[in-house]
Each structure stands twice: as C-alpha cells, then as structure tokens.
Coordinates of C-alpha atoms in Angstrom, one line a residue:
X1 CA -35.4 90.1 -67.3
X2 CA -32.9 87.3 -67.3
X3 CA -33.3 84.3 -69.6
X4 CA -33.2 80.4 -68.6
X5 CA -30.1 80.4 -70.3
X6 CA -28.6 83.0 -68.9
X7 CA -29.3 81.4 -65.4
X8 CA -28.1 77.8 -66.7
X9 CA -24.9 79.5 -68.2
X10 CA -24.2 81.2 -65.0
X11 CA -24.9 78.0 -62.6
X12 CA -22.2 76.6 -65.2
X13 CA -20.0 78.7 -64.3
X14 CA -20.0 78.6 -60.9
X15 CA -19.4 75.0 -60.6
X16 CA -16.2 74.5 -60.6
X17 CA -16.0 76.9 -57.6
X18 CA -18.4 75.0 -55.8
X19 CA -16.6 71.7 -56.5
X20 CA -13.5 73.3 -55.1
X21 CA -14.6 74.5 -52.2
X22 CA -16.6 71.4 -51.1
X23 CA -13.4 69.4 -52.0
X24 CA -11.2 71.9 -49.8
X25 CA -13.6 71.5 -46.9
X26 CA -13.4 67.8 -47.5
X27 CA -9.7 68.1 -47.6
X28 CA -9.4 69.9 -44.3
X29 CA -11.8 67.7 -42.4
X30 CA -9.5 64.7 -43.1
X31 CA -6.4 66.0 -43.2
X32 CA -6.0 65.3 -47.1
X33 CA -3.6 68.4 -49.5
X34 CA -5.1 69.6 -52.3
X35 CA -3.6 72.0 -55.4
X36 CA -6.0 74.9 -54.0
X37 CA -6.3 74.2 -50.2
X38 CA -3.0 77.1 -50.1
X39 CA -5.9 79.4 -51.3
X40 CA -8.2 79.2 -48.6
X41 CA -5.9 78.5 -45.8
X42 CA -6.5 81.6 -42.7
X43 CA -4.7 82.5 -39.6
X44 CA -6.9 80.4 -37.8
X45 CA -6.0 77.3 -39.3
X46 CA -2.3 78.0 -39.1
X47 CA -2.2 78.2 -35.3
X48 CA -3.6 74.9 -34.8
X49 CA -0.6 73.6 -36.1
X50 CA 0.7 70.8 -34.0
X51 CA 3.6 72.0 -31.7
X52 CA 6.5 69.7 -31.6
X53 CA 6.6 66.9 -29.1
X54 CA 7.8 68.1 -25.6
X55 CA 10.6 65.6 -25.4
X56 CA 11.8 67.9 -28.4
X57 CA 11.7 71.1 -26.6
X58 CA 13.8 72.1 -23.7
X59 CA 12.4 71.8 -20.3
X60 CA 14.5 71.8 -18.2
X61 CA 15.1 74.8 -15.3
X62 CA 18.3 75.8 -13.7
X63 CA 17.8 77.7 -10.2
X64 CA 20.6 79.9 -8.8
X65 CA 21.1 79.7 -5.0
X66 CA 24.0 82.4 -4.0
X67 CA 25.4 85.0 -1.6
X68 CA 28.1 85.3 0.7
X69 CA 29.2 82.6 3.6
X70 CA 26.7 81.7 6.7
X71 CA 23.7 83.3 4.4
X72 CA 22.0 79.8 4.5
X73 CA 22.9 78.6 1.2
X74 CA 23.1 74.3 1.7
X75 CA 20.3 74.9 4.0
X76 CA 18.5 76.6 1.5
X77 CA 19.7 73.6 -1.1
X78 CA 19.1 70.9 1.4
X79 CA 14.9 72.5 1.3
X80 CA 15.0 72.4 -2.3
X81 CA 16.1 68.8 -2.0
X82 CA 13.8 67.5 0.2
X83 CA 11.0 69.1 -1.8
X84 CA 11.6 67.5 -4.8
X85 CA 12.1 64.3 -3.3
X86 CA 8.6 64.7 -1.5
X87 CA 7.3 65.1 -5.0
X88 CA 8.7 61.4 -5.9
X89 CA 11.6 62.7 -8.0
X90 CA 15.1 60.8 -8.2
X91 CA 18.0 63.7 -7.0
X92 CA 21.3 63.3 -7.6
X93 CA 23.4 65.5 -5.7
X94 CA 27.1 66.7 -6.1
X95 CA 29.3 68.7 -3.9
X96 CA 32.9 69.7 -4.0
X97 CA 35.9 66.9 -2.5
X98 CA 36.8 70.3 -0.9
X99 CA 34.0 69.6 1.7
X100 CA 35.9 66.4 3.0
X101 CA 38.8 68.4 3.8
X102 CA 36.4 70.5 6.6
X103 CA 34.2 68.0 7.6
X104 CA 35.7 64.7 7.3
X105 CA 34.8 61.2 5.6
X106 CA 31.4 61.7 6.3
X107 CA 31.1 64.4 3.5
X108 CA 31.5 62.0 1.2
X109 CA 28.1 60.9 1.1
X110 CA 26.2 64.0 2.9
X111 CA 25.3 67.3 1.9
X112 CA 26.5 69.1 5.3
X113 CA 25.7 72.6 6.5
X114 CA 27.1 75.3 8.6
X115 CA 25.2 74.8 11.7
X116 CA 25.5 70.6 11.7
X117 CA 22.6 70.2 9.4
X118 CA 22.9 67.1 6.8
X119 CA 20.9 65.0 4.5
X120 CA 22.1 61.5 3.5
X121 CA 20.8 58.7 1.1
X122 CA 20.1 55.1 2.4
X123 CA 22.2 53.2 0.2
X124 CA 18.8 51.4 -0.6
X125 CA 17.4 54.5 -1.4
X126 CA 16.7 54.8 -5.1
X127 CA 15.4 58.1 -4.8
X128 CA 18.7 60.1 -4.0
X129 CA 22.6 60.0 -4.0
X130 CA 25.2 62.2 -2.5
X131 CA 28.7 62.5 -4.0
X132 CA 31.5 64.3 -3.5
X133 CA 33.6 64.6 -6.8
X134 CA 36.5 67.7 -8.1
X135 CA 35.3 68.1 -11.4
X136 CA 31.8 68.1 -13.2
X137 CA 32.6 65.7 -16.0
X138 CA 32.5 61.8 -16.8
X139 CA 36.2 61.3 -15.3
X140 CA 34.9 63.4 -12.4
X141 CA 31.7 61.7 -11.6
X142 CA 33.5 58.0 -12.6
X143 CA 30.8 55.3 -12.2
X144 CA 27.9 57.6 -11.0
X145 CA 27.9 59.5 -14.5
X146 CA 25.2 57.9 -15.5
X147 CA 23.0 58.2 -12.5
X148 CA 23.3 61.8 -12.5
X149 CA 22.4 61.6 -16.0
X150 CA 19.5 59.5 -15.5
X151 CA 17.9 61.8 -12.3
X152 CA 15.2 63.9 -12.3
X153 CA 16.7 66.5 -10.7
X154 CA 20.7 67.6 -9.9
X155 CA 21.9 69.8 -7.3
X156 CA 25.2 71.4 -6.9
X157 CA 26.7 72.7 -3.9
X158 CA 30.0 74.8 -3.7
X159 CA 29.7 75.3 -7.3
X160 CA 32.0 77.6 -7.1
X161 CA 34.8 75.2 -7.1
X162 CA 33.5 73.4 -10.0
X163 CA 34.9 74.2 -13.4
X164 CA 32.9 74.1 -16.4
X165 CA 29.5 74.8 -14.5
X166 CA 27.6 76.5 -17.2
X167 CA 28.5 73.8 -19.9
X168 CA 27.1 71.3 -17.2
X169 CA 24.1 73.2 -16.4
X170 CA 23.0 73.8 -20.1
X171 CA 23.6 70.2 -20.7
X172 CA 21.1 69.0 -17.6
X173 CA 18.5 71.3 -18.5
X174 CA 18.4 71.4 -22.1
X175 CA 19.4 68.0 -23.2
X176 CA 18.4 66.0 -20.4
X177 CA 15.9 68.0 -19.3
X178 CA 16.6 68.3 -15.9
X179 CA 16.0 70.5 -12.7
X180 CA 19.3 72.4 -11.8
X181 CA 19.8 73.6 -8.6
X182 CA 23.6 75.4 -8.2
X183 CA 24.6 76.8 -5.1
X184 CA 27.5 78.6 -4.0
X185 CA 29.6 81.7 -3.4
X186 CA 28.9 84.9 -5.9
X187 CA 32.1 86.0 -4.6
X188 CA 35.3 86.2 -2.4
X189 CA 36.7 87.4 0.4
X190 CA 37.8 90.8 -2.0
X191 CA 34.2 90.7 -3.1
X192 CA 35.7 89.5 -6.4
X193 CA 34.1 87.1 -8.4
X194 CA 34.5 83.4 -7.2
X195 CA 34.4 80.7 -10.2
X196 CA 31.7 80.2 -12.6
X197 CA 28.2 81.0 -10.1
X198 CA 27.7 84.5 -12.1
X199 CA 28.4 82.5 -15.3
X200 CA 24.9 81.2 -14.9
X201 CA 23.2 84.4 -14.5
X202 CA 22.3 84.9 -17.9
X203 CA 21.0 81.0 -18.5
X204 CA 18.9 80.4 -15.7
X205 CA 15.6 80.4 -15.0
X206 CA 15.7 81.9 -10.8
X207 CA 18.3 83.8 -8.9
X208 CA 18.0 83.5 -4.9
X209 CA 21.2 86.2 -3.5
X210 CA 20.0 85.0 0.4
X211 CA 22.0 87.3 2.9
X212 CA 23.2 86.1 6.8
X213 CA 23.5 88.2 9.9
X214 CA 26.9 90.6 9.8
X215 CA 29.3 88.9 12.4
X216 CA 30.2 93.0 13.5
X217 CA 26.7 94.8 14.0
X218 CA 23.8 92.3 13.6
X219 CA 22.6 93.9 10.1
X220 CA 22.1 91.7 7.2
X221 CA 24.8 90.7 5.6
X222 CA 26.4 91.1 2.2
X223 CA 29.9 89.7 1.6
X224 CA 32.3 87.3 3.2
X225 CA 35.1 88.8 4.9
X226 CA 38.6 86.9 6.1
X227 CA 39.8 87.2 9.1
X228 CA 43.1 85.3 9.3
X229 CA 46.2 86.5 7.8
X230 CA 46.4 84.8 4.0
X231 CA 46.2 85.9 1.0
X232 CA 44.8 82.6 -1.0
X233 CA 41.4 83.3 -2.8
X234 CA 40.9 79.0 -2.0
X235 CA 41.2 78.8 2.1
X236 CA 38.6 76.3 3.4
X237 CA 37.3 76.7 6.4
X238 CA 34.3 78.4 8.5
X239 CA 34.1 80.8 11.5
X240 CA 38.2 80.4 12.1
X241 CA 38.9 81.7 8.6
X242 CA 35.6 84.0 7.6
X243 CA 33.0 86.3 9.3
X244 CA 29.7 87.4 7.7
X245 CA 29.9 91.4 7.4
X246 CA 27.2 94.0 6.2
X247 CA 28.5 96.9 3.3
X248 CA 29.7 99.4 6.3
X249 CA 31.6 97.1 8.3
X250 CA 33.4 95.7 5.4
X251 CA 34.6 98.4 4.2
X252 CA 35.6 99.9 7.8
X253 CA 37.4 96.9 8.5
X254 CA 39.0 97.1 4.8
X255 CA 40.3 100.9 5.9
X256 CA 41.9 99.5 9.2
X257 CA 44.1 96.5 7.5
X258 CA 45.0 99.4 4.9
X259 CA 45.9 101.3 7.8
X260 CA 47.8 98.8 9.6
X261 CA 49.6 98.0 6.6
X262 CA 51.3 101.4 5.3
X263 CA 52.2 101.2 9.2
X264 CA 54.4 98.2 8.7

C-alpha cells in the first residue's frame, strides 16, 4: 500500500513536467520560443511552416512554339496573344527587324503571318505593343525596355534570329516573373539546328513542334526545305525561297540535288 507521502513526493516530482509542458503548449499557441519547445516539436508542426512569399519564388512560365516553316507557328503565337489579352494581361511583343525586310514598314508594329494574318496595338492601347527590334537586350529594345519589362506577358517571334534567347527567357520568367512565349524555327533548310530555339528546351515549361502540309505529297510536314539555288543558312523569304516537305520527300529531293550535282 502506498503512503501519503509517497504520493505527495511523486506529485513533486512530476511538476516540473507538467509546468513544461503547459508552458510549451502556451508557447506554441502564441507563437512564443522556449529552451524546451525543440523537445516536443513533431513532423506535424514542421510542415506548417510558413512558405516564403510568392513574389520570392519563381513564377514565371516559358512556352516553346516550334517546327518547320508554314506549320502555323505566328498564327499559333498570335492565339496565345489574344488569349492572354482576353484575360486582361498587358503583352509586349517582339519580333525580328528581319520581318521588315519581307513584309515592309508595316511589320514594324504588327505581328504578321504567312497567310496575311496580323495583330496590331492601338497606339492608345495600354494592353499590348508590337516591336520589331535585332537583338534582345536594352540597346536592342532602346526606349521600350522598360515596357517589356513591366508586361505581364512577352512573346517572341522568329526567335531564332535572336541572340541570347535563353539568358532573356530565364530573366522574364524567373526574375520578373513573366509569361514567355518563343516561337520560331527548330531548324534549317539542312535540318540543322537554327539559333538558340532548342537552347530552351531544357528550361521551359511546354514544347508545341506544330507540323504544316508537305508542299510535294500532302502528308504532314516535318522540315523546311529550299528551293532556290543558295547556300546561306539566313535567306528571308516565303514560298519563292522554301516549301514545306514530309521525312520521304525531303530526303528524295535531297538524293536528286546530290545527283545533279556529281553530274556537274
């Protein structure tokens, strides 16, 4: 049979215990530190841990539109555009000054397609610009730097002329936390690779390879074949210069310039 003071010595005992734990519980209830709260700290209270601020993490997203000539790719851009715009979101939108050399002045300020298609900004319009520039940088972009920097969204067409492209992209989408749409050609008319498009590939978040309609046999196609007589990887220009072809016609067509050639 236990004694009274047996039971006193043990309730003696256990006091400090007590005292601890109801001051931990205290402590954790209003976010106080104490010597001992390391002791009874669990899993449970570790994961609700505050995450950092989302203006400290990277959210920003970089899309990949790519694939061969007359695939659809600144149509493809110009949906993507409009989209975002629908959704109230300030675009800024750079293309290559190679553009004004096919289609004129107006490409200065318009993202053109193919097949006549175009999307311009109202000078008014505070929800979009166009621009035309040779190089991705602050010299490049000259007094539009900072809007590109302040939209919500930037899209690129004929990346593939653009130097630097990856540096740009990572910048947009990690530090400024933009939406980057990059479109262009994955490769050339030797099914080589064309600039920095593929440099992308393992930083982005989506890859679109669309495909067209081969110019030779109506199957889908793959690469962009020339069909004048040069040899310069940079020839601007549309149907009169290049022809949409599948795998087999490519390569049939490659065999008969071979042919022609040890012929000379």
């Amino acid at each position: 049979m236990i004694s009274d003071a047996n039971c006193a010595a043990r309730r003696d005992a256990a006091a400090p215990l007590r005292r601890a734990s109801s001051l931990n519980f205290h402590a954790s209830v209003h976010g106080l530190k104490t010597p001992t709260m390391r002791t009874f700290t669990t899993a449970r209270h570790r994961r609700a841990t505050p995450r950092a601020p989302a203006s400290a993490r990277a959210r920003g997203r970089v899309h990949v539109i790519c694939g061969p000539m007359f695939a659809g790719k600144t149509t493809h851009l110009m949906r993507c555009v409009e989209r975002e715009r629908a959704r109230g979101r300030t675009v800024f939108v750079i293309k290559s000054e190679l553009d004004v050399e096919r289609f004129g002045e107006d490409a200065r300020d318009a993202l053109i397609a193919h097949d006549g298609k175009r999307v311009r900004f109202d000078a008014s319009d505070d929800g979009g610009r166009v621009r035309a520039v040779r190089t991705l940088d602050a010299a490049g972009l000259g007094a539009d730097a900072a809007a590109c920097d302040a939209a919500d969204v930037v899209a690129v067409d004929e990346a593939q002329f653009m130097g630097d492209l990856a540096p740009f992209a990572r910048r947009c989408a990690e530090e400024l936390g933009q939406t980057v749409y990059v479109c262009g050609l994955d490769g050339d008319y030797r099914r080589e690779r064309f600039g920095g498009v593929l440099d992308l590939i393992p930083l982005c978040d989506t890859v679109t390879r669309l495909r067209g309609t081969c110019a030779e046999c109506g199957d889908e196609s793959l690469f962009s074949r020339r069909v004048e007589a040069s040899e310069d990887v940079v020839r601007v220009g549309g149907r009169d210069k290049y022809a949409p072809v599948c795998r087999a016609c490519y390569v049939a067509a490659s065999t008969r310039e071979r042919g022609s050639a040890s012929a000379r």
